[in-house]
mmCIF file of C-alpha atoms in Angstrom:
data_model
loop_
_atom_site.group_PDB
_atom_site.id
_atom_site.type_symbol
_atom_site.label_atom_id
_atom_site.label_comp_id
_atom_site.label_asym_id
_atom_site.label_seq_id
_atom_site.Cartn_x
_atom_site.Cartn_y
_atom_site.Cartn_z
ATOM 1 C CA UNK A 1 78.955 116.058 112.141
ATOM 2 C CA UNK A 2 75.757 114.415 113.540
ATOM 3 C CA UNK A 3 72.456 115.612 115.180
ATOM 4 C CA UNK A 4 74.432 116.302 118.569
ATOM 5 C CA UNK A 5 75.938 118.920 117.326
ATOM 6 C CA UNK A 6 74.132 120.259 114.182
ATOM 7 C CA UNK A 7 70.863 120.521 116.398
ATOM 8 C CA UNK A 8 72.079 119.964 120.168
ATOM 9 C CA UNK A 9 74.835 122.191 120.034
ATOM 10 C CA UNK A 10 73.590 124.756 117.616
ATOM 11 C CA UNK A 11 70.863 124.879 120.097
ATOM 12 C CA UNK A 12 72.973 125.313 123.348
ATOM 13 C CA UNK A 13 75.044 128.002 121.367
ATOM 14 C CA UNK A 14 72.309 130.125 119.929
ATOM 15 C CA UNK A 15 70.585 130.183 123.912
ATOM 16 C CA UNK A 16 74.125 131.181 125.260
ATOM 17 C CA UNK A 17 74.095 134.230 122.381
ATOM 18 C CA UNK A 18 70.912 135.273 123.828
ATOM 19 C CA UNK A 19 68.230 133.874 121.580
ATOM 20 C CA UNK A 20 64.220 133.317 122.430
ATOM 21 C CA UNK A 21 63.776 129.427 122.505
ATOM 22 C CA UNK A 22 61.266 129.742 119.612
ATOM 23 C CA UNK A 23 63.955 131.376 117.367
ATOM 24 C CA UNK A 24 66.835 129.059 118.771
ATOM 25 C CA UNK A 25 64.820 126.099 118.001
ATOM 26 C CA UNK A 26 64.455 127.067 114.082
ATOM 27 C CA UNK A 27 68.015 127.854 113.863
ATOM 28 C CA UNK A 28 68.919 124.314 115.425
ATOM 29 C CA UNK A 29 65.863 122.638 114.011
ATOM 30 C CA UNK A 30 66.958 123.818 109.932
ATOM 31 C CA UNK A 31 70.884 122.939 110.818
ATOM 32 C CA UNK A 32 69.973 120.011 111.722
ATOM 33 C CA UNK A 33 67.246 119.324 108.729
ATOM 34 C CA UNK A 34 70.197 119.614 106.252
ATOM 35 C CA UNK A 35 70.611 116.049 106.634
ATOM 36 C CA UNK A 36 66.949 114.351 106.972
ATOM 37 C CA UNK A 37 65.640 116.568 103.856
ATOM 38 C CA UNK A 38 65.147 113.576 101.479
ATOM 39 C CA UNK A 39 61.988 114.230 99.724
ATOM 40 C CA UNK A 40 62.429 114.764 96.116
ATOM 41 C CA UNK A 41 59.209 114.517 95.008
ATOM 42 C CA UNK A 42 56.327 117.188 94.620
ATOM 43 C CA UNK A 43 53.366 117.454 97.334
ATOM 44 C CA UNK A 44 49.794 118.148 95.972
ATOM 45 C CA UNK A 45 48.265 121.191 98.165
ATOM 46 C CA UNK A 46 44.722 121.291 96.353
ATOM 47 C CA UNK A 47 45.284 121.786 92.593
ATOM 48 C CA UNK A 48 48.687 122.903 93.032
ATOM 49 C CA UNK A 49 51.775 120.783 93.102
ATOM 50 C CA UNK A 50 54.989 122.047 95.312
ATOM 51 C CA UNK A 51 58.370 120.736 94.404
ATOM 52 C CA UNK A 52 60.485 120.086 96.934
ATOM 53 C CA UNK A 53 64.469 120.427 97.804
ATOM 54 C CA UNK A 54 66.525 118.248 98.744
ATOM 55 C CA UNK A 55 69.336 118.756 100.853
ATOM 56 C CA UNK A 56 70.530 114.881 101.532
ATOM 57 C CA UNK A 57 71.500 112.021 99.816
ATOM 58 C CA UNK A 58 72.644 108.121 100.268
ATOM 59 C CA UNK A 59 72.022 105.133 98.008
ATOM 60 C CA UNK A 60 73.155 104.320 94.739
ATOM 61 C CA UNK A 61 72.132 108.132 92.943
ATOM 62 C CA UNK A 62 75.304 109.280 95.054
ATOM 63 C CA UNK A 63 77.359 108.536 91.924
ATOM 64 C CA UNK A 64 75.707 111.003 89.981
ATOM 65 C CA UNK A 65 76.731 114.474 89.382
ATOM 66 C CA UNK A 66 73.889 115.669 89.693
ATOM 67 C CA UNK A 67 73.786 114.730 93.370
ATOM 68 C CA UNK A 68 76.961 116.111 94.257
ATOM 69 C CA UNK A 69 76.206 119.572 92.062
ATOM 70 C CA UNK A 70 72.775 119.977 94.184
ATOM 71 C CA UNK A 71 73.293 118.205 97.729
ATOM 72 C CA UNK A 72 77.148 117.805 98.543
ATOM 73 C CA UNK A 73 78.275 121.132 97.664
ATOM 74 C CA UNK A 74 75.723 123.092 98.901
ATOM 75 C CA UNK A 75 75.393 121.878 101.916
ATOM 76 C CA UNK A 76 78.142 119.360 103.297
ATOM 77 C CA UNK A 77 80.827 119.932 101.125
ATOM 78 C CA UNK A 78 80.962 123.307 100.620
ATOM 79 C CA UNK A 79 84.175 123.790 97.874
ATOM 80 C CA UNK A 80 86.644 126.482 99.109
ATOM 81 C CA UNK A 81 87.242 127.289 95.306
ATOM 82 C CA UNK A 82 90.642 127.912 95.582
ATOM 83 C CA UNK A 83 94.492 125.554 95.143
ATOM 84 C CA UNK A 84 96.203 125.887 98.141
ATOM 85 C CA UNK A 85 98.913 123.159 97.182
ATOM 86 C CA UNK A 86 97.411 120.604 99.420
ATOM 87 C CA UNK A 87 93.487 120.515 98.774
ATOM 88 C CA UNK A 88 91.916 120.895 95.403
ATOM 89 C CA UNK A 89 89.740 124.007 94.746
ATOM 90 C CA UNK A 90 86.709 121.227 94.955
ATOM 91 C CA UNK A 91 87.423 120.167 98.600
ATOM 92 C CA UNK A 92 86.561 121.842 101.356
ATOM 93 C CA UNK A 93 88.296 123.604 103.998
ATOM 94 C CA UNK A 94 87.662 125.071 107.334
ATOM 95 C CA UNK A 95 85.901 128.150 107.436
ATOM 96 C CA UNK A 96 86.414 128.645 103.648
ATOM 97 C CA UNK A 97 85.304 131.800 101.932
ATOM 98 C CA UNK A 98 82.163 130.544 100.559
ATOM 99 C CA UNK A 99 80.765 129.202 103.904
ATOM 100 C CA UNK A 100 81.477 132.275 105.513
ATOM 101 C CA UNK A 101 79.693 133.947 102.651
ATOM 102 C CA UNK A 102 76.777 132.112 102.802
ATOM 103 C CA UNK A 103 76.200 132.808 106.523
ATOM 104 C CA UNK A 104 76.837 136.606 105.977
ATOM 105 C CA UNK A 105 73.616 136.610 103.813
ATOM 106 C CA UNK A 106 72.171 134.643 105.993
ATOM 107 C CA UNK A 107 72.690 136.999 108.435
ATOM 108 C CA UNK A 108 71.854 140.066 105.751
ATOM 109 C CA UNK A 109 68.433 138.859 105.509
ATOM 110 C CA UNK A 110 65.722 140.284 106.997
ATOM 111 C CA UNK A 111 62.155 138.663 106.351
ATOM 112 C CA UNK A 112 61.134 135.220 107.864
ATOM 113 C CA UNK A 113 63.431 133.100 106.415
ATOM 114 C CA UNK A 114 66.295 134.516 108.483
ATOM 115 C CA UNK A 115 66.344 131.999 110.791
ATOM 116 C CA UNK A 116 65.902 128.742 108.964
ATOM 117 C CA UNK A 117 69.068 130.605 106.491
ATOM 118 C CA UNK A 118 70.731 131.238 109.439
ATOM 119 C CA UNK A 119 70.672 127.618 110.303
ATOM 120 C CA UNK A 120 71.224 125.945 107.040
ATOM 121 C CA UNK A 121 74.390 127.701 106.151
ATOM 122 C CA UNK A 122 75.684 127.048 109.741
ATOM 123 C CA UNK A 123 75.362 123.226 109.083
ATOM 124 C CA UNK A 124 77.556 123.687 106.029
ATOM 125 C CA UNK A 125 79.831 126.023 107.357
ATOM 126 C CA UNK A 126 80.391 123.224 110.748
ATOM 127 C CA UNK A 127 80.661 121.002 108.432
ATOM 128 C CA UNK A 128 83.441 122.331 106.685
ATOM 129 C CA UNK A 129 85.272 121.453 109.873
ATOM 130 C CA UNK A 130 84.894 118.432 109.993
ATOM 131 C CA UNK A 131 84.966 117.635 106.193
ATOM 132 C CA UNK A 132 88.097 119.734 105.467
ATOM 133 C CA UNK A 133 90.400 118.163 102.839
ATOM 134 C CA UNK A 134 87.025 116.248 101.461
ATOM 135 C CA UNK A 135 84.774 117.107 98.187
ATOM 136 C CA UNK A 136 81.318 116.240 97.134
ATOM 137 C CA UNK A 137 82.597 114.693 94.150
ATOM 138 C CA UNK A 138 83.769 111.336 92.983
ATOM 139 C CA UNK A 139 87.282 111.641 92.820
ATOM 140 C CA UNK A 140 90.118 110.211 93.951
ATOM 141 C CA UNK A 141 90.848 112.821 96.145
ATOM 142 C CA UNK A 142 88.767 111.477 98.761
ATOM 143 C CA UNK A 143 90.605 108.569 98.628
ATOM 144 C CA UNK A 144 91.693 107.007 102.336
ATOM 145 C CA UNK A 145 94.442 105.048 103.076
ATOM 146 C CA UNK A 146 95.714 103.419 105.999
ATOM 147 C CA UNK A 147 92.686 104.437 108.523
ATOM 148 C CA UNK A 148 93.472 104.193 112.164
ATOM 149 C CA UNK A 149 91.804 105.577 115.319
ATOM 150 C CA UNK A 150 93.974 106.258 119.011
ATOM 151 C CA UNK A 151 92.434 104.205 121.726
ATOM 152 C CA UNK A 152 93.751 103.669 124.909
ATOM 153 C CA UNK A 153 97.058 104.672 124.466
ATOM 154 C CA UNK A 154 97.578 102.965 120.494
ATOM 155 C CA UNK A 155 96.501 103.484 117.065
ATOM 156 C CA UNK A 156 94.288 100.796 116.087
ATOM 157 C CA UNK A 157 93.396 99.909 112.379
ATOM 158 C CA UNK A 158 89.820 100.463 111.111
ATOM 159 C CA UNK A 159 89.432 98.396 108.553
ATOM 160 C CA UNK A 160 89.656 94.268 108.010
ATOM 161 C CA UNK A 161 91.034 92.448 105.556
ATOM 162 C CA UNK A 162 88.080 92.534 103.220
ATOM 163 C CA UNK A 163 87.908 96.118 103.135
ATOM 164 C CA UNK A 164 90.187 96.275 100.611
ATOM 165 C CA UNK A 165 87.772 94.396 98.402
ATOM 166 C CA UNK A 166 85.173 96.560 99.193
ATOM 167 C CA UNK A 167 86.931 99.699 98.765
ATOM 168 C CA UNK A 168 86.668 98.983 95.059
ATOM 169 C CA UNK A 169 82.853 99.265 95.221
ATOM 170 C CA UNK A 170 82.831 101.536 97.765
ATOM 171 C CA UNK A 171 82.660 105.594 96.364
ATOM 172 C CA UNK A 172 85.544 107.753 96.492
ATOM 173 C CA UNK A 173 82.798 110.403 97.380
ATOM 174 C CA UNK A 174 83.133 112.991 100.787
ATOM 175 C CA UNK A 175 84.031 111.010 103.657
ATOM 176 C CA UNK A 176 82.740 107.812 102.621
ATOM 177 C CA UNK A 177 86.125 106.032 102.606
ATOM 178 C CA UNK A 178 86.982 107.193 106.547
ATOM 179 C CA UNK A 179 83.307 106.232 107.915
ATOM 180 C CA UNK A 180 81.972 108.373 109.834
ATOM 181 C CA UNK A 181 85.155 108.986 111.824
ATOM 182 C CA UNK A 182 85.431 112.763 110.898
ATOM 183 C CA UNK A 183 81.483 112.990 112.330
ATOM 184 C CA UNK A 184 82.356 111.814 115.531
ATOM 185 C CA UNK A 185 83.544 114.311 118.267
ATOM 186 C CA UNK A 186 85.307 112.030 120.483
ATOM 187 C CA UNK A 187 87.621 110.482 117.971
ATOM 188 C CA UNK A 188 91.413 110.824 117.211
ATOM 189 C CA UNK A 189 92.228 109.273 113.958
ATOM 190 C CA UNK A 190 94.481 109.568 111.344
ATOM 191 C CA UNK A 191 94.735 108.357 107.577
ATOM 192 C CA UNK A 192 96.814 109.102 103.984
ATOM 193 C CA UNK A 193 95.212 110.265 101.085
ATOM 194 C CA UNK A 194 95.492 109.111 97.691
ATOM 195 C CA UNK A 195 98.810 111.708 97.140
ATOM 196 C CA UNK A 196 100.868 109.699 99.956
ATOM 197 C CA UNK A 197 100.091 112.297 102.642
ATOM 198 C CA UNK A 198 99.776 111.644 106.042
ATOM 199 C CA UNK A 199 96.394 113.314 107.671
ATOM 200 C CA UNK A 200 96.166 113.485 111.992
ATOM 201 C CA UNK A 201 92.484 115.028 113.188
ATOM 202 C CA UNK A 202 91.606 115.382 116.756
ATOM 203 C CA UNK A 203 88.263 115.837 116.113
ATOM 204 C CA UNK A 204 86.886 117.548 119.704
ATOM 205 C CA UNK A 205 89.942 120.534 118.975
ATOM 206 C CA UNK A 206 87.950 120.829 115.486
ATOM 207 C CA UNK A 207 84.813 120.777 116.673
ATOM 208 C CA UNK A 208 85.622 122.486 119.243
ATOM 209 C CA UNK A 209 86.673 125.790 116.741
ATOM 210 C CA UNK A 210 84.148 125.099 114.756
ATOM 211 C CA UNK A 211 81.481 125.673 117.638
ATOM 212 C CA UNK A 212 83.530 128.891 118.064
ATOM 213 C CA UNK A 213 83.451 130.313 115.259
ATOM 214 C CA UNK A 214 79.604 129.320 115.053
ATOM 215 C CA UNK A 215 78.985 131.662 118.393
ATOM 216 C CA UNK A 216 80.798 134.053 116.525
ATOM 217 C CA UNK A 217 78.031 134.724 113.988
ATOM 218 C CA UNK A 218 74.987 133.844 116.601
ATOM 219 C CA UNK A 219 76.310 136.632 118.441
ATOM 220 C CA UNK A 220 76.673 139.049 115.439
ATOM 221 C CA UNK A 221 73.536 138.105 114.475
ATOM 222 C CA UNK A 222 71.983 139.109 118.211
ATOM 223 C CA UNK A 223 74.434 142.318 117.878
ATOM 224 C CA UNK A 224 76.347 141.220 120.816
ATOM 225 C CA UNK A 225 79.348 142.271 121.665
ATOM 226 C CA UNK A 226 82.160 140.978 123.848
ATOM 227 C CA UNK A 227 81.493 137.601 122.343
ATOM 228 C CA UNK A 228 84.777 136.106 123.201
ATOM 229 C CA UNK A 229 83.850 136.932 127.030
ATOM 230 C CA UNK A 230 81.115 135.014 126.998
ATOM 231 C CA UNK A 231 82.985 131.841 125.133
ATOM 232 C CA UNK A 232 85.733 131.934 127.452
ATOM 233 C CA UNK A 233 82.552 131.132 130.104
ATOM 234 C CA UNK A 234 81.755 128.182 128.357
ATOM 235 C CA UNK A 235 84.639 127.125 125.843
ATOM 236 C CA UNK A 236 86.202 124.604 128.830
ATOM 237 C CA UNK A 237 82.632 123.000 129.042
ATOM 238 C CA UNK A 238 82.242 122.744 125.643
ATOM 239 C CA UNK A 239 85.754 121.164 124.886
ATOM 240 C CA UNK A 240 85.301 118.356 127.743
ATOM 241 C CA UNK A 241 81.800 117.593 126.206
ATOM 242 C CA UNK A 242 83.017 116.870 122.726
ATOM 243 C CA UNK A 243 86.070 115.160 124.347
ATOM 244 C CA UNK A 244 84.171 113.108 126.799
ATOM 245 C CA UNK A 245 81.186 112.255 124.122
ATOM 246 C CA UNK A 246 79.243 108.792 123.924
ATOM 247 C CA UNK A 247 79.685 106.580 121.086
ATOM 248 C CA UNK A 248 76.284 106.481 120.525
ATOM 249 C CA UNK A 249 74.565 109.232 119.155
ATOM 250 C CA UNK A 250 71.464 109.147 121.525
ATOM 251 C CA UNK A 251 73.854 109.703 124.729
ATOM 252 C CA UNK A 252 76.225 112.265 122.731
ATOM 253 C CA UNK A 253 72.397 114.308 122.327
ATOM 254 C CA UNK A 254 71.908 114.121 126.239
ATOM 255 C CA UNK A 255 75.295 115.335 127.173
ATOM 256 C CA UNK A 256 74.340 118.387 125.739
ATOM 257 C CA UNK A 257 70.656 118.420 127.400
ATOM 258 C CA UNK A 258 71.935 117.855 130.899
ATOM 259 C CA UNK A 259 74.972 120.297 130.425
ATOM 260 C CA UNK A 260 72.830 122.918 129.299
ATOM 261 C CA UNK A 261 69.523 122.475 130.286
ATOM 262 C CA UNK A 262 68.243 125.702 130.843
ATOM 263 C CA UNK A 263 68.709 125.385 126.654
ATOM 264 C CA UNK A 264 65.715 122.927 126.394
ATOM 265 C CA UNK A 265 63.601 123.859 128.639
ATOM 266 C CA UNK A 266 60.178 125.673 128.427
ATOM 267 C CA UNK A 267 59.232 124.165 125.473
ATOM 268 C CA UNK A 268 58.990 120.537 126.703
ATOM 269 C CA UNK A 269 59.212 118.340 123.942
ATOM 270 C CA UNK A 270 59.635 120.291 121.251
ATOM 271 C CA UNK A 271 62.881 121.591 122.603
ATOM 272 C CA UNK A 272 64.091 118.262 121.482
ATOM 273 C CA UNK A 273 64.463 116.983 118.205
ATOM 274 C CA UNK A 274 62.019 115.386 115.854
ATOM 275 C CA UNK A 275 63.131 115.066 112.184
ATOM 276 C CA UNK A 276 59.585 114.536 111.374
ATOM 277 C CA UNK A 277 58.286 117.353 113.451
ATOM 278 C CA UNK A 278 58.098 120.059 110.636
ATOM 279 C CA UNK A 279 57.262 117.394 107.298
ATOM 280 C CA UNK A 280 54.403 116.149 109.135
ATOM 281 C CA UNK A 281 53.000 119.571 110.138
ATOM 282 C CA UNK A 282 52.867 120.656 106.526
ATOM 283 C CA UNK A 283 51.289 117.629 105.250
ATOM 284 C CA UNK A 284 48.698 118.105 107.510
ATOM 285 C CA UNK A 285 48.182 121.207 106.262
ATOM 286 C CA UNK A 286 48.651 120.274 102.739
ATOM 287 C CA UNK A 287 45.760 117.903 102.908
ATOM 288 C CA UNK A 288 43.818 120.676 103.474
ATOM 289 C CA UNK A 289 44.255 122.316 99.958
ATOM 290 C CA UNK A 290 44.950 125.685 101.937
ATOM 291 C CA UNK A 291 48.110 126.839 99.540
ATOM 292 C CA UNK A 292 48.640 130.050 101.466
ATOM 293 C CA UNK A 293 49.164 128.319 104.858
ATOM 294 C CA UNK A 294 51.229 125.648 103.249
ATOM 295 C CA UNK A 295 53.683 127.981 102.003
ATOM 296 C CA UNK A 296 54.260 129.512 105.454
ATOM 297 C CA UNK A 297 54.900 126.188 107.679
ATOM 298 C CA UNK A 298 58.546 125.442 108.642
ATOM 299 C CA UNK A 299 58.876 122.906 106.337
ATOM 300 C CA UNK A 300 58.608 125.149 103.474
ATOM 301 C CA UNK A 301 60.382 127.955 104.798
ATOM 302 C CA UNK A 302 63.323 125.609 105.786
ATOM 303 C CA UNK A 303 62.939 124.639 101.681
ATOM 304 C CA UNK A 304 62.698 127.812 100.765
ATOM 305 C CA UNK A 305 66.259 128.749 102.772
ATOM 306 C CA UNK A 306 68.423 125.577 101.163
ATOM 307 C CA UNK A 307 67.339 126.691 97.867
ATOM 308 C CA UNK A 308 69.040 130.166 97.971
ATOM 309 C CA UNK A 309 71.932 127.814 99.509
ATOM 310 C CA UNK A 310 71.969 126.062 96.484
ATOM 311 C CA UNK A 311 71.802 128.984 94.612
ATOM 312 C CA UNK A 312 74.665 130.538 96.138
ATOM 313 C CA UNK A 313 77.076 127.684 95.983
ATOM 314 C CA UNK A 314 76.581 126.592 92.139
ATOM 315 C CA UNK A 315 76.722 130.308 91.052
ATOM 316 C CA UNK A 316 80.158 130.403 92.104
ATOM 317 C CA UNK A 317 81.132 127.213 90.724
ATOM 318 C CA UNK A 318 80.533 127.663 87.424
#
């Protein structure tokens, strides 16, 4: 999944569950986060040094174990730890027992990083949606074969002839192999893994659950009840927005703005999203050398959140 729905949608969900727009927006802002969280590096805040987490990964490191232990597991990948007969214990599945776990501490929490918990495990646990049958690991159980997508009325190869060449260099890691076809609402694709099976997703039906399930917990989290009365409001809107959805990401972001605007509004800017928002706020306060003010912006808090993530996730893998 992209920023359309790991922020937009978040956002519209959390303001139909009955959130403030200030809480919403760190919910949506730290969902989203989960995937522009590069740094890796430590920041200098006087004569102290803060070292950072990172929650996302591309380039050549993606090989390493490392990466996969502390970024694709945690938080895009998260393993459902268990052999089903179709999908290793690695891979991930649908609302699998350890994303639902790590929202339900999310949700257990009760100082200020609530909210930016809140939102990081909901990335991972969308995620595992979308990245069902996928791992964070190298293997050739991410293997894809025979890619197509359903366009007007046909299925329609993906790949070219030279593909194949590349698919030797290319990493059998998450969804690298199928593009960024399972992040895409709007598509209907299909492929066969490395085992000879045949795969079909309709992605807006997935997402579609998946932003079900995610009102679920926004509303348990508000202590609302009669939850599925107010999804039934929505859930037709919902489905014809991820069914409907722009190929670029820009217009797939204002879809959700003009369907729910009321979700974006009072804040002006700031409703929207800024991936450097947050990091630049902190440096600016870093520069200052003021360590107790540092370690209360966003930016650390949201760092703060992914680490118990991380924490969570490789405990049980061991």
């Amino acid at each position: 999944m992209q920023t359309d729905f790991h922020y937009y949608t978040i956002m519209a969900l959390a303001h139909l569950a009955g959130f403030p727009p200030a809480q919403a927006k760190v919910i949506a802002y730290s969902s989203q986060f989960v995937d522009d969280s590069t740094d890796s590096g430590q920041v200098e805040v006087g004569q102290y040094r803060y070292d950072t987490v990172r929650t996302a990964h591309l380039g050549l490191h993606l090989f390493s174990w490392n990466v996969h232990k502390k970024i694709y597991f945690p938080f895009h990948f998260v393993p459902a730890l268990e052999w089903d007969g179709e999908y290793s214990p690695y891979a991930t599945r649908a609302d699998c027992a350890l994303a639902r776990l790590a929202v339900q501490r999310a949700l257990a929490e009760k100082g200020e990083l609530r909210f930016y918990q809140l939102g990081v495990a909901l990335h991972a646990y969308a995620d595992s949606w979308a990245h069902e049958g996928f791992s964070g690991r190298r293997h050739k159980e991410n293997d894809v074969r025979s890619l197509r997508r359903f366009v007007d009325g046909r299925w329609h190869p993906c790949r070219r002839a030279w593909d194949v060449v590349l698919d030797l260099f290319r990493a059998r890691v998450g969804h690298l192999q199928a593009y960024a076809y399972p992040d895409l609402p709007h598509e209907r694709w299909r492929y066969v893994d490395y085992q000879g099976r045949a795969h079909e997703r309709e992605n807006a039906a997935r997402f579609t659950q998946a932003a079900h399930a995610v009102f679920g917990w926004l509303c348990a989290a508000q202590g609302l009840r009669r939850a599925e009365r107010r999804w039934h409001n929505v859930e037709s809107k919902i489905k014809e927005l991820f069914a409907g959805a722009h190929a670029d990401l820009e217009g797939r972001c204002a879809l959700w703005q003009e369907a729910f605007p009321e979700a974006f509004a009072g804040e002006g800017k700031s409703a929207h999203y800024d991936r450097h928002e947050w990091r630049s706020a902190a440096m600016e306060v870093a520069r200052t050398g003021d360590l107790e003010a540092f370690l209360h912006t966003d930016w650390v808090r949201f760092q703060r959140a992914a680490l118990r993530q991380r924490f969570l996730v490789l405990e049980r893998m061991m």
